[in-house]
PDB file of N, CA, C and O in Angstrom:
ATOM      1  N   UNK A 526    -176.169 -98.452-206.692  1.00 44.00           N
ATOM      2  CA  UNK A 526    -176.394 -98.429-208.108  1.00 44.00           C
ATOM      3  C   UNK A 526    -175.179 -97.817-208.795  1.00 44.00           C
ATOM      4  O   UNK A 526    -175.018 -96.596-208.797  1.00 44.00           O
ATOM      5  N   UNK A 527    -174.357 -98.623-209.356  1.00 50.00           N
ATOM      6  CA  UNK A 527    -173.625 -98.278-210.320  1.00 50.00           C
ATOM      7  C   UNK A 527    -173.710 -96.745-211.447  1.00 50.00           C
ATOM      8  O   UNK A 527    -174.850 -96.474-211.824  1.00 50.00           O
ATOM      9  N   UNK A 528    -172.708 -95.926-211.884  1.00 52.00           N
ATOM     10  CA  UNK A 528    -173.277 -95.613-212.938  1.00 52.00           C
ATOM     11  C   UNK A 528    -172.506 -95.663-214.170  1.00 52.00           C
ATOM     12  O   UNK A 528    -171.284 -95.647-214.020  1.00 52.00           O
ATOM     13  N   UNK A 529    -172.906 -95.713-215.217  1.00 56.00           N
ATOM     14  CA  UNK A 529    -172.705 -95.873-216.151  1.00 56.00           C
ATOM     15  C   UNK A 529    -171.797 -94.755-217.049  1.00 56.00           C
ATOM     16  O   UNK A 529    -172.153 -93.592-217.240  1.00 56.00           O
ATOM     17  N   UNK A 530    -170.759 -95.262-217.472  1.00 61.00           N
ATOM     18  CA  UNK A 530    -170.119 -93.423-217.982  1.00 61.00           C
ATOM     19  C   UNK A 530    -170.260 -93.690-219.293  1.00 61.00           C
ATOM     20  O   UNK A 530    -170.070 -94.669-220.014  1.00 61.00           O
ATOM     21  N   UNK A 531    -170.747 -92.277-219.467  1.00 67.00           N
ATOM     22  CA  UNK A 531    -171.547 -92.260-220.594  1.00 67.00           C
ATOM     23  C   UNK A 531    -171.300 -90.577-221.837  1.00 67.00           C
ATOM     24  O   UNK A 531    -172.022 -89.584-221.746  1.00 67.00           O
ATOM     25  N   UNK A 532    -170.553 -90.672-222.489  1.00 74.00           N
ATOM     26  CA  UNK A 532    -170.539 -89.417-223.000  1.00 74.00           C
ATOM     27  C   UNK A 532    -171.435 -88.198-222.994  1.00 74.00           C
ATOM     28  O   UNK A 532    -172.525 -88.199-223.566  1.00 74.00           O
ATOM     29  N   UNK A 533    -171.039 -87.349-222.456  1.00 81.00           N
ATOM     30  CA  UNK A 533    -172.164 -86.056-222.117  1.00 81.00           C
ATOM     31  C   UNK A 533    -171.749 -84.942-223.906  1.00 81.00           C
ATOM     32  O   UNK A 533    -170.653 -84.874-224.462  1.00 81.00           O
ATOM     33  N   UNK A 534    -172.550 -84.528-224.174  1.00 86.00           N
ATOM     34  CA  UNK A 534    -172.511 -84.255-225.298  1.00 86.00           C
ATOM     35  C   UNK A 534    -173.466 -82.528-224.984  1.00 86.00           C
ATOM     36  O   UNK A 534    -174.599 -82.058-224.878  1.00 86.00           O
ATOM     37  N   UNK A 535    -171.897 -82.125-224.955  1.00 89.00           N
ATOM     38  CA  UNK A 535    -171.569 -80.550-225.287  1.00 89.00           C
ATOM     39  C   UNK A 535    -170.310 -80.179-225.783  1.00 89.00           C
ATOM     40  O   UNK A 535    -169.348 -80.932-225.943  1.00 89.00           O
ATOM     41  N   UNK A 536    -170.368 -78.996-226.014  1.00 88.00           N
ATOM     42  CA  UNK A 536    -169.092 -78.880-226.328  1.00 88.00           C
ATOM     43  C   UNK A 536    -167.783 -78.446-225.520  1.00 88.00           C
ATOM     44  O   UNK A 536    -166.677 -78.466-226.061  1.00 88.00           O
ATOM     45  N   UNK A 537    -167.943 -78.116-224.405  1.00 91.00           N
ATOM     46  CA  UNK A 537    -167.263 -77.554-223.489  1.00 91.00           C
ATOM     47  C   UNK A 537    -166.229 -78.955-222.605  1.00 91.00           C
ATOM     48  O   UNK A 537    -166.712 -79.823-221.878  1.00 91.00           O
ATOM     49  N   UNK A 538    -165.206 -78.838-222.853  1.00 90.00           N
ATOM     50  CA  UNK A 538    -165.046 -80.761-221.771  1.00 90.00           C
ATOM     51  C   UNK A 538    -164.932 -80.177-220.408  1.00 90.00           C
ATOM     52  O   UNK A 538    -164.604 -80.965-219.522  1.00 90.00           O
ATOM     53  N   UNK A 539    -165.117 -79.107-220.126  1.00 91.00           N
ATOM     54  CA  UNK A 539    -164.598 -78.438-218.733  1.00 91.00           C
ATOM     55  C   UNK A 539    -166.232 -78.928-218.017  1.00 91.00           C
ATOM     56  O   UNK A 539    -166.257 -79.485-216.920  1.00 91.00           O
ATOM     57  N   UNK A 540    -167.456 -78.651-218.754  1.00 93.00           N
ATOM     58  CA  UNK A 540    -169.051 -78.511-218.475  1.00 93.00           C
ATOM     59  C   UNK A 540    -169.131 -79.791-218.833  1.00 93.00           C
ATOM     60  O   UNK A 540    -170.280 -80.055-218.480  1.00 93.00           O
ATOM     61  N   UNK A 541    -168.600 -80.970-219.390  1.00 91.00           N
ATOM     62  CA  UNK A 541    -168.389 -82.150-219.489  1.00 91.00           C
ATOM     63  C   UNK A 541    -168.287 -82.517-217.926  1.00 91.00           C
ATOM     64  O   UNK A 541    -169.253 -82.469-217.165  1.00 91.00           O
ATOM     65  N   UNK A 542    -167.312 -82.796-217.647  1.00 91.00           N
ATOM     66  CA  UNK A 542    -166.256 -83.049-216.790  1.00 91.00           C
ATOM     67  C   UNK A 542    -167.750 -82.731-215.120  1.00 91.00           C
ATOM     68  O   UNK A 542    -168.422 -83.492-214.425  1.00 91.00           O
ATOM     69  N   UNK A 543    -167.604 -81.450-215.200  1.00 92.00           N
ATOM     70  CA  UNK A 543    -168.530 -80.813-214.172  1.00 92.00           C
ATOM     71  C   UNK A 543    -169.795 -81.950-213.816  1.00 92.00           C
ATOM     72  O   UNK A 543    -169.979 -82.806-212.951  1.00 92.00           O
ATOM     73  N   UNK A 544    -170.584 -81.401-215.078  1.00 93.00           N
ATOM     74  CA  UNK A 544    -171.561 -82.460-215.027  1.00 93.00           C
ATOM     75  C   UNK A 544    -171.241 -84.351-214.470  1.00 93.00           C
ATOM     76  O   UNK A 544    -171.832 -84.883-213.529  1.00 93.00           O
ATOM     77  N   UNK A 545    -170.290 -84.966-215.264  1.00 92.00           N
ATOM     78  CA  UNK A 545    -169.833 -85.907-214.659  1.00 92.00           C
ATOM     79  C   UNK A 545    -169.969 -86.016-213.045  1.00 92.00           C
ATOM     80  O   UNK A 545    -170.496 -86.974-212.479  1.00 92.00           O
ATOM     81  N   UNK A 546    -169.391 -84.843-212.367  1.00 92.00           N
ATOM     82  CA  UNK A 546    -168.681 -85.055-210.949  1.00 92.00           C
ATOM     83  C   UNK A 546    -170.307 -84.408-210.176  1.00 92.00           C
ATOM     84  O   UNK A 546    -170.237 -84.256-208.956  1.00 92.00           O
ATOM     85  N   UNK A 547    -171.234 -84.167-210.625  1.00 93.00           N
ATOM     86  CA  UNK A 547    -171.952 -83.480-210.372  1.00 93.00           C
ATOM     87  C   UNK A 547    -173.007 -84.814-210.503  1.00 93.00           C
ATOM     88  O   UNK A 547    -173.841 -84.963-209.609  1.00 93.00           O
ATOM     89  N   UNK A 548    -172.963 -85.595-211.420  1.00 93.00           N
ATOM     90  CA  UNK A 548    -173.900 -86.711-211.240  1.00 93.00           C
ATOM     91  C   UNK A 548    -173.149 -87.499-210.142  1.00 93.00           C
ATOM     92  O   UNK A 548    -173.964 -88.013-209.376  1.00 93.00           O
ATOM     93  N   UNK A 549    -172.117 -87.714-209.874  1.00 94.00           N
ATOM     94  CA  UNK A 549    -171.807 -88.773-209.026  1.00 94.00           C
ATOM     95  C   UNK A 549    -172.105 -87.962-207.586  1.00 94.00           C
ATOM     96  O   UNK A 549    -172.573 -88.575-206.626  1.00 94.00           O
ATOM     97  N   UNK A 550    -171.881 -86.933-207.539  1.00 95.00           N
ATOM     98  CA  UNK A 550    -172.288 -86.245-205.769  1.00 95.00           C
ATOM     99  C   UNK A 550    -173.493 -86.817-205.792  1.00 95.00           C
ATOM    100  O   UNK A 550    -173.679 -87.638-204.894  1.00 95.00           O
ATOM    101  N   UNK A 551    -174.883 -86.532-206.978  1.00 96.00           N
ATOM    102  CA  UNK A 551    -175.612 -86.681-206.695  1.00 96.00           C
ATOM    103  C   UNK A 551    -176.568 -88.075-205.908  1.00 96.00           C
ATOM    104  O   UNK A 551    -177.368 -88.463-205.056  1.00 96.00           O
ATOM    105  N   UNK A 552    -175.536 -88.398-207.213  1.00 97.00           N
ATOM    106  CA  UNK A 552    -176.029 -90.428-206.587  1.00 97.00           C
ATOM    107  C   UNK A 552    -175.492 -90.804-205.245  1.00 97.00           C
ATOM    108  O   UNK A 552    -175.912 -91.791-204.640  1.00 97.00           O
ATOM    109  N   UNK A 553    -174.408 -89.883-204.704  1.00 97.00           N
ATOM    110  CA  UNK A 553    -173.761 -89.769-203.807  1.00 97.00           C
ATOM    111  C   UNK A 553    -175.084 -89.424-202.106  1.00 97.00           C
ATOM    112  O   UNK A 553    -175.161 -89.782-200.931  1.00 97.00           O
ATOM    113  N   UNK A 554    -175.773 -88.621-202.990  1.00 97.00           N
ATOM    114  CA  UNK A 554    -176.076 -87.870-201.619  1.00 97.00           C
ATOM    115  C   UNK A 554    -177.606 -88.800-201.554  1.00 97.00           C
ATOM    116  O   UNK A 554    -178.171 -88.886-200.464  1.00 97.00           O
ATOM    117  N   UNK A 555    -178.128 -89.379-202.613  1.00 97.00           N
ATOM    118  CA  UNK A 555    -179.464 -90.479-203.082  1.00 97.00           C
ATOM    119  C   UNK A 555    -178.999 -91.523-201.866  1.00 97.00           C
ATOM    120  O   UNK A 555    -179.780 -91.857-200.975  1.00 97.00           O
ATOM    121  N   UNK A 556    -177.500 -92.035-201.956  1.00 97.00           N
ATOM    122  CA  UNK A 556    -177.429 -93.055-201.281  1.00 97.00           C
ATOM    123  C   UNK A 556    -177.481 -92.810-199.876  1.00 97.00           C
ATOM    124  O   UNK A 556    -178.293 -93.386-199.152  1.00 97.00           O
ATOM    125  N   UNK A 557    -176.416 -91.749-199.345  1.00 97.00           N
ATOM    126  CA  UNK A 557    -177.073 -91.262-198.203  1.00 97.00           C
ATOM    127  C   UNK A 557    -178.053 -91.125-197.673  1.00 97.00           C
ATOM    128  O   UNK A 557    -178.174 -91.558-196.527  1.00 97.00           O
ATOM    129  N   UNK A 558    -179.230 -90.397-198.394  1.00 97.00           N
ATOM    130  CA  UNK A 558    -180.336 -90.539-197.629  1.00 97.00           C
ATOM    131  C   UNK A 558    -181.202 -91.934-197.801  1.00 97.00           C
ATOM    132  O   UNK A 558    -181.612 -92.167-196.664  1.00 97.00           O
ATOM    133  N   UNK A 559    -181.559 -92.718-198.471  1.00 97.00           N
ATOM    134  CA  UNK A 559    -181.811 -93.543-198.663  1.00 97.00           C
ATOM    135  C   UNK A 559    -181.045 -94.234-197.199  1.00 97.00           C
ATOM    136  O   UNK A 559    -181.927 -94.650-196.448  1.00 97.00           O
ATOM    137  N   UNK A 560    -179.778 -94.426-196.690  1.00 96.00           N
ATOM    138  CA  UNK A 560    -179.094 -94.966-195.181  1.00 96.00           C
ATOM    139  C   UNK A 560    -179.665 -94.236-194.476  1.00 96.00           C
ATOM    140  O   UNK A 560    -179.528 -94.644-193.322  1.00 96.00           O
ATOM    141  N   UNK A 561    -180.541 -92.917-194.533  1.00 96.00           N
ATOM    142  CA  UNK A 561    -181.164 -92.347-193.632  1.00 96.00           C
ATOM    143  C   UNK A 561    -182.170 -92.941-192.983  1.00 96.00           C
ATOM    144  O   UNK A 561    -182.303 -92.926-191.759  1.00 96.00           O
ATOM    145  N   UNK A 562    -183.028 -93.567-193.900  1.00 96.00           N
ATOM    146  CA  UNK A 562    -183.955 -94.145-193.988  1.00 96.00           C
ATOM    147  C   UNK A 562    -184.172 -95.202-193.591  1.00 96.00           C
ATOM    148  O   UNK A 562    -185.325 -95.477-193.257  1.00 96.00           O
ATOM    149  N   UNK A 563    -182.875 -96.400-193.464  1.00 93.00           N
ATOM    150  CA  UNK A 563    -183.141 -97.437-192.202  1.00 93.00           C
ATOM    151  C   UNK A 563    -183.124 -97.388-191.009  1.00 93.00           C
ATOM    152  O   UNK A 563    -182.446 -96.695-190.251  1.00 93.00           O
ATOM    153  N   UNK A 564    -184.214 -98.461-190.738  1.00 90.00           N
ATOM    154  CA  UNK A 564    -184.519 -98.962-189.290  1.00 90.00           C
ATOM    155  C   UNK A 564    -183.365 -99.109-188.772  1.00 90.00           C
ATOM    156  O   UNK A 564    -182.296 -99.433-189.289  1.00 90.00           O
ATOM    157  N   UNK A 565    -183.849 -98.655-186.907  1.00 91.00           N
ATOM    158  CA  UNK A 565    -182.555 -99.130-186.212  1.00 91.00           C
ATOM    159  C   UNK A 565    -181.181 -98.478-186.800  1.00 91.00           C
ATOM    160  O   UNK A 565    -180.221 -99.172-187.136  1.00 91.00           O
ATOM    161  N   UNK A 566    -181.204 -97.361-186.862  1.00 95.00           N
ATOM    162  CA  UNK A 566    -180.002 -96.596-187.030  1.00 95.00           C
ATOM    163  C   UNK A 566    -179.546 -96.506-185.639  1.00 95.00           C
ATOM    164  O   UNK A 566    -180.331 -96.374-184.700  1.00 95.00           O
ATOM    165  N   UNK A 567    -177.664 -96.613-185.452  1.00 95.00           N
ATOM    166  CA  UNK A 567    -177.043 -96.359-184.134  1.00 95.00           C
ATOM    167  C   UNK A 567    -177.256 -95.111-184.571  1.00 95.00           C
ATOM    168  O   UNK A 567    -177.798 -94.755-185.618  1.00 95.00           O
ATOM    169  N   UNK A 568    -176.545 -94.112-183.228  1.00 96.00           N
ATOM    170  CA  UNK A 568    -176.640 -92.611-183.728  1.00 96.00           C
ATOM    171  C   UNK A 568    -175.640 -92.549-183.734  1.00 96.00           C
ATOM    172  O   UNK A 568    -175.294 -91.390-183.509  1.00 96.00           O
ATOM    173  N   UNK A 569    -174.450 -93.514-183.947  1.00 97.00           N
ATOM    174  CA  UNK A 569    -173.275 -92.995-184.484  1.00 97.00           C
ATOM    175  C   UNK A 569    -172.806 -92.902-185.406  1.00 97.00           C
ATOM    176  O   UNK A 569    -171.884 -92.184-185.794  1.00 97.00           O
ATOM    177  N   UNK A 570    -173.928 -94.280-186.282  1.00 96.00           N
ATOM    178  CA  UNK A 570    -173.848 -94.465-187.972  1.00 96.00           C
ATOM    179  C   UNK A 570    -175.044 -92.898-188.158  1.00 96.00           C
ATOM    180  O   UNK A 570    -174.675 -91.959-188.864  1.00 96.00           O
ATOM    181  N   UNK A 571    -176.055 -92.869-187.621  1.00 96.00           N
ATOM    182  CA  UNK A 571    -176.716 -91.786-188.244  1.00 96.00           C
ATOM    183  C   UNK A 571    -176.088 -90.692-188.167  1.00 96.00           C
ATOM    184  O   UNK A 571    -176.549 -89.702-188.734  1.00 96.00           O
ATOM    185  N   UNK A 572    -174.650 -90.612-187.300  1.00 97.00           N
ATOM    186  CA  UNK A 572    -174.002 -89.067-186.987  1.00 97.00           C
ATOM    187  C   UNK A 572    -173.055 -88.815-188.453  1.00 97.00           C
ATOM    188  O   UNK A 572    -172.966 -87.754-189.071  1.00 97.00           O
ATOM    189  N   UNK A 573    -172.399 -90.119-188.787  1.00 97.00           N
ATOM    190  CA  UNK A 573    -171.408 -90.787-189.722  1.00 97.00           C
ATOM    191  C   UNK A 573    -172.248 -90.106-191.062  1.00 97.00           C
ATOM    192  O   UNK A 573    -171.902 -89.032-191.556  1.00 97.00           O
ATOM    193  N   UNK A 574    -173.292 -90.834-191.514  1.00 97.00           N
ATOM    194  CA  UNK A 574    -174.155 -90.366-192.361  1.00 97.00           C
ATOM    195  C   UNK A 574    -174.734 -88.870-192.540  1.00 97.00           C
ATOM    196  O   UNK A 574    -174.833 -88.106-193.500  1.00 97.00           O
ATOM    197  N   UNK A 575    -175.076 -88.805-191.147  1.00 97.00           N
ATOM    198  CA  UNK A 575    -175.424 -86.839-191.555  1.00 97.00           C
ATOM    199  C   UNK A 575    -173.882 -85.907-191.743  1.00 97.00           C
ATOM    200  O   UNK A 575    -174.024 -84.854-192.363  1.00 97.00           O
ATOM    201  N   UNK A 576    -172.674 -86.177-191.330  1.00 98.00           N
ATOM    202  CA  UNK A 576    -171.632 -85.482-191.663  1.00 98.00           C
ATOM    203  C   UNK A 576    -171.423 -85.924-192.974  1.00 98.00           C
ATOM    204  O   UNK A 576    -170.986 -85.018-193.684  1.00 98.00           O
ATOM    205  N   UNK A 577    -171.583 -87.032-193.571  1.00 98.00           N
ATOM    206  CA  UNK A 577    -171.388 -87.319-195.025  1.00 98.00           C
ATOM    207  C   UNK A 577    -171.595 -86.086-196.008  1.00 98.00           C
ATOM    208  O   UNK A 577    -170.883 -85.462-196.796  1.00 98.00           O
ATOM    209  N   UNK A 578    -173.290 -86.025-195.454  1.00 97.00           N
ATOM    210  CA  UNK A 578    -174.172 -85.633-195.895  1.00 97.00           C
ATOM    211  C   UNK A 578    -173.908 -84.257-195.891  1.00 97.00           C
ATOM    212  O   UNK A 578    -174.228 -83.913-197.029  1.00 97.00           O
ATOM    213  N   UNK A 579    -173.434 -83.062-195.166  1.00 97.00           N
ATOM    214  CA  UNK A 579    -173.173 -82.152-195.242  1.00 97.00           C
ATOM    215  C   UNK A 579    -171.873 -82.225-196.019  1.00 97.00           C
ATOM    216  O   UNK A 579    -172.060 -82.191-197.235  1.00 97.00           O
ATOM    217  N   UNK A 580    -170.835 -82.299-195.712  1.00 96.00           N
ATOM    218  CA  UNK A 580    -169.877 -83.001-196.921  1.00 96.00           C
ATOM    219  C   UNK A 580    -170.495 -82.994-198.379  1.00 96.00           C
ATOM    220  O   UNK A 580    -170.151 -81.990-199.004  1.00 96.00           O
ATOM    221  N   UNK A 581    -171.056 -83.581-198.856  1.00 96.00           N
ATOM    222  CA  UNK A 581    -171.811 -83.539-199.717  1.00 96.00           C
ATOM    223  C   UNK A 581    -172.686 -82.285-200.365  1.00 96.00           C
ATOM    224  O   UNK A 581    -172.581 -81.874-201.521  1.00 96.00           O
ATOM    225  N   UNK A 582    -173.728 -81.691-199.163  1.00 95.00           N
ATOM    226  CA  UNK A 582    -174.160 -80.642-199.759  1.00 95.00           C
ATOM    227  C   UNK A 582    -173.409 -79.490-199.982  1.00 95.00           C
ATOM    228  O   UNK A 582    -173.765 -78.809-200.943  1.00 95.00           O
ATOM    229  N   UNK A 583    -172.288 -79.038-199.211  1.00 94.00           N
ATOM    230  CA  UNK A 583    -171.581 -78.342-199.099  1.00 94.00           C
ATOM    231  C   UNK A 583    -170.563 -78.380-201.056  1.00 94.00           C
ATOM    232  O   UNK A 583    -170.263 -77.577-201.940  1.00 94.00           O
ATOM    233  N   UNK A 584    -170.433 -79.777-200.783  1.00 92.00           N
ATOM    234  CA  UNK A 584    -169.647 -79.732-201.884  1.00 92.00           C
ATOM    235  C   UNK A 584    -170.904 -79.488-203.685  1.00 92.00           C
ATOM    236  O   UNK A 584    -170.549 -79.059-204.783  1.00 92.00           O
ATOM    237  N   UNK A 585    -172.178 -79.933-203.281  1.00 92.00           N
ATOM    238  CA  UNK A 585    -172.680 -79.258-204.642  1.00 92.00           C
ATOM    239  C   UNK A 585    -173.204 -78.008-204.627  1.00 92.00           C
ATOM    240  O   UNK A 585    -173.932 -77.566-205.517  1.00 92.00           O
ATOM    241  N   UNK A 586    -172.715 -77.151-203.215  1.00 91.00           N
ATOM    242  CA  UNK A 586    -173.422 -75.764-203.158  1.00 91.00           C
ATOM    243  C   UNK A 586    -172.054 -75.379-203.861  1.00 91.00           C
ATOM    244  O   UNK A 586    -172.443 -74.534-204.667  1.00 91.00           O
ATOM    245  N   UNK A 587    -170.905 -75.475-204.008  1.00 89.00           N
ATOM    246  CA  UNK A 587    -169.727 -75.101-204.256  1.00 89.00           C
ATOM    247  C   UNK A 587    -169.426 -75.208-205.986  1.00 89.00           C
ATOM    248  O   UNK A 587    -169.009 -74.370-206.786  1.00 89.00           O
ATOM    249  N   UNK A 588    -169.815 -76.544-206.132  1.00 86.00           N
ATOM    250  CA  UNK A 588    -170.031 -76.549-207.619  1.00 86.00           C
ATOM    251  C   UNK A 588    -171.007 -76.061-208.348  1.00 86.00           C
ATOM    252  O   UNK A 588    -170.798 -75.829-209.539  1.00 86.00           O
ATOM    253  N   UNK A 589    -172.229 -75.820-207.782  1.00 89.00           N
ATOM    254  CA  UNK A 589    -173.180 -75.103-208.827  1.00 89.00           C
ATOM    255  C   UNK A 589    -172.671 -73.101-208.164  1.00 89.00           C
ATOM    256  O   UNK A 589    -173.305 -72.511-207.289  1.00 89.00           O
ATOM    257  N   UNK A 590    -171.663 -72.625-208.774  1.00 91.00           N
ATOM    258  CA  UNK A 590    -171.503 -71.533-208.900  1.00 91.00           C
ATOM    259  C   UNK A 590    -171.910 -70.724-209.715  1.00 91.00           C
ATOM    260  O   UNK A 590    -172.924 -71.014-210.351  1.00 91.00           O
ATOM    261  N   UNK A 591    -171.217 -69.409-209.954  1.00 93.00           N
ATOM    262  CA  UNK A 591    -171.454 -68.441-211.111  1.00 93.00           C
ATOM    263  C   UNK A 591    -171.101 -69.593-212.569  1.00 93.00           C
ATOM    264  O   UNK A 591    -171.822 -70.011-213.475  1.00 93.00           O
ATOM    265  N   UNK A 592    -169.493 -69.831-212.186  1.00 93.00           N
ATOM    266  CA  UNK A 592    -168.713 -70.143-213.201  1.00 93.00           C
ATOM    267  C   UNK A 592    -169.734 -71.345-213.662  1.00 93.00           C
ATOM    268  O   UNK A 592    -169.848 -71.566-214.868  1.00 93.00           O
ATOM    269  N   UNK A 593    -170.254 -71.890-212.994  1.00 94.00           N
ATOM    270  CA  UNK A 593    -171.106 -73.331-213.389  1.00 94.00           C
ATOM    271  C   UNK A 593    -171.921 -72.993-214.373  1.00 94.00           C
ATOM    272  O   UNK A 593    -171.869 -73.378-215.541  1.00 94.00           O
ATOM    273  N   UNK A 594    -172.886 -72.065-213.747  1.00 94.00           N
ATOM    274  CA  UNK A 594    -173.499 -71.426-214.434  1.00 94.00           C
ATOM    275  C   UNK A 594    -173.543 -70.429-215.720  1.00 94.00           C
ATOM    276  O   UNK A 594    -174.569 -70.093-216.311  1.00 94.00           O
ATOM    277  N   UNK A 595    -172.553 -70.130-215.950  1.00 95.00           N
ATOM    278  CA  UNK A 595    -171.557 -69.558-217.234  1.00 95.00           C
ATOM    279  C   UNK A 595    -171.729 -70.505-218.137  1.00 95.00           C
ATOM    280  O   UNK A 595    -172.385 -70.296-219.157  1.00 95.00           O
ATOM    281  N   UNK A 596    -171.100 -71.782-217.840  1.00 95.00           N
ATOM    282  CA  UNK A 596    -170.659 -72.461-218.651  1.00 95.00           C
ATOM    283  C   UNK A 596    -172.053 -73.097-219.106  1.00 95.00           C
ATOM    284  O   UNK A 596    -172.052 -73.209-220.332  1.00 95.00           O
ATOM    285  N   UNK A 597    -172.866 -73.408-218.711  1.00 94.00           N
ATOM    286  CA  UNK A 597    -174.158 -73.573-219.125  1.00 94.00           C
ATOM    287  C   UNK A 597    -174.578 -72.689-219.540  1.00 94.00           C
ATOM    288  O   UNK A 597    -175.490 -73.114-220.250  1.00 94.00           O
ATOM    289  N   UNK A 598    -174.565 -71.809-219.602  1.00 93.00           N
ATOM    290  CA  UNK A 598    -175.432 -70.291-220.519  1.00 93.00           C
ATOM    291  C   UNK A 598    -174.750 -70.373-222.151  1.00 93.00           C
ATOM    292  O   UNK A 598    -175.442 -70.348-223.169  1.00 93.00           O
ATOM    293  N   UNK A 599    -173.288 -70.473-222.128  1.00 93.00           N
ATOM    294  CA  UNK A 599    -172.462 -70.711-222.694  1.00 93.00           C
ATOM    295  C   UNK A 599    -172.700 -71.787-223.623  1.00 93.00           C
ATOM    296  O   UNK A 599    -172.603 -71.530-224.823  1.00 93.00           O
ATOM    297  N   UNK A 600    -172.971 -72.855-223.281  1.00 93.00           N
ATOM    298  CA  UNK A 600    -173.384 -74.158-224.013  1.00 93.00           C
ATOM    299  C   UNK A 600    -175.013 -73.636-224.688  1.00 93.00           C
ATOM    300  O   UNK A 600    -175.054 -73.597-225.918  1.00 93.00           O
ATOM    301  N   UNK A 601    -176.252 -73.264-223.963  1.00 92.00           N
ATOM    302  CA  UNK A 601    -177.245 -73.034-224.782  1.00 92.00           C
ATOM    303  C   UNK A 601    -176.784 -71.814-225.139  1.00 92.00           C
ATOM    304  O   UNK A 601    -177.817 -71.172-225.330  1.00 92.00           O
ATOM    305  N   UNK A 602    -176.053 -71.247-225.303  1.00 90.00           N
ATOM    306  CA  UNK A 602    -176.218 -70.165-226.849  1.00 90.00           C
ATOM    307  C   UNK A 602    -175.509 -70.608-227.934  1.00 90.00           C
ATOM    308  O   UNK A 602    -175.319 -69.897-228.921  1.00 90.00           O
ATOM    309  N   UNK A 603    -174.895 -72.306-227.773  1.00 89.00           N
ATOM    310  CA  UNK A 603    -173.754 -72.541-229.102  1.00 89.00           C
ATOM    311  C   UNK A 603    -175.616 -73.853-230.087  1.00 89.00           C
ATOM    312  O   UNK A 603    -175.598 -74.402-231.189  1.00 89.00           O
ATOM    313  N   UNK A 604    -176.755 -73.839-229.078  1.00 89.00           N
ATOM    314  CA  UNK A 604    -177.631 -74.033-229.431  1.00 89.00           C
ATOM    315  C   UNK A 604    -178.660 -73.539-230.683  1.00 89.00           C
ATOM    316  O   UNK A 604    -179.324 -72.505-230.609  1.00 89.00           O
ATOM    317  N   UNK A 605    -178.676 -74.368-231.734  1.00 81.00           N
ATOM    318  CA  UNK A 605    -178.964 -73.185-233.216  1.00 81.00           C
ATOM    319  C   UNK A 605    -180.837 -73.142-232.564  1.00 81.00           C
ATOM    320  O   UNK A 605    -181.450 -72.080-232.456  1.00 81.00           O
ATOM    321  N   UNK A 606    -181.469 -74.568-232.200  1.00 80.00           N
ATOM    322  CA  UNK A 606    -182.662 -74.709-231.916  1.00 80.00           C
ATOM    323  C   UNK A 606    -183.353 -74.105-230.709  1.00 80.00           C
ATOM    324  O   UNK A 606    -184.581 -74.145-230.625  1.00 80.00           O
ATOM    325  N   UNK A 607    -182.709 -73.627-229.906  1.00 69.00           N
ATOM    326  CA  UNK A 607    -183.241 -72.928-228.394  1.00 69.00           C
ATOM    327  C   UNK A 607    -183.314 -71.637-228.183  1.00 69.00           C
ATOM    328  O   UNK A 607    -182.201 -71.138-228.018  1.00 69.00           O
ATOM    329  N   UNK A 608    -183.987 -71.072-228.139  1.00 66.00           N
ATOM    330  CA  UNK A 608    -184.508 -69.609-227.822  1.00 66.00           C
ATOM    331  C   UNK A 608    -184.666 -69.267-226.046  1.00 66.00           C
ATOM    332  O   UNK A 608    -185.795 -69.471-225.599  1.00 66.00           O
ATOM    333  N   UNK A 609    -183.676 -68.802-225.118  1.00 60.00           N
ATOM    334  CA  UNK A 609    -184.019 -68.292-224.203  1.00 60.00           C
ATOM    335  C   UNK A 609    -184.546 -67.455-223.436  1.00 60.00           C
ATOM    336  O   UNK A 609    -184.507 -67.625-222.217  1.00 60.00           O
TER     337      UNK A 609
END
């Protein structure tokens, strides 16, 4: 599944940007398991696929940091309507 780029609408382009790379791991790691999930896997494609796959989680344990998280705290307080 394709995705669509699509303007993310905050003000930050850094929490822009993030988010961007942060949807594509995700669809990233959807597709992976989803290859998990067929029949008749060799276990060399299923070995191929689970190193992906850590690859992957590794890389959105890395991006959802402090700083990630900053920058989202950051964005809902430039929020006039949201009360946290």
């Amino acid at each position: 599944m394709p995705l669509t780029n699509r303007k993310i609408s905050t003000h930050n382009s850094t929490l822009n940007q993030l988010i961007i790379e942060l949807q594509e791991e995700c669809q990233n790691v959807l597709s992976l398991i989803n290859q998990l999930q067929l029949s008749e896997l060799s276990d060399r494609k299923k070995g191929q696929i689970l190193s992906e796959l850590l690859v992957a989680s590794i890389h959105l344990h890395s991006h959802c940091d402090e700083d990630w998280q900053n920058l989202i705290s950051d964005e809902l307080e430039t929020l006039t309507d949201y009360e946290i």
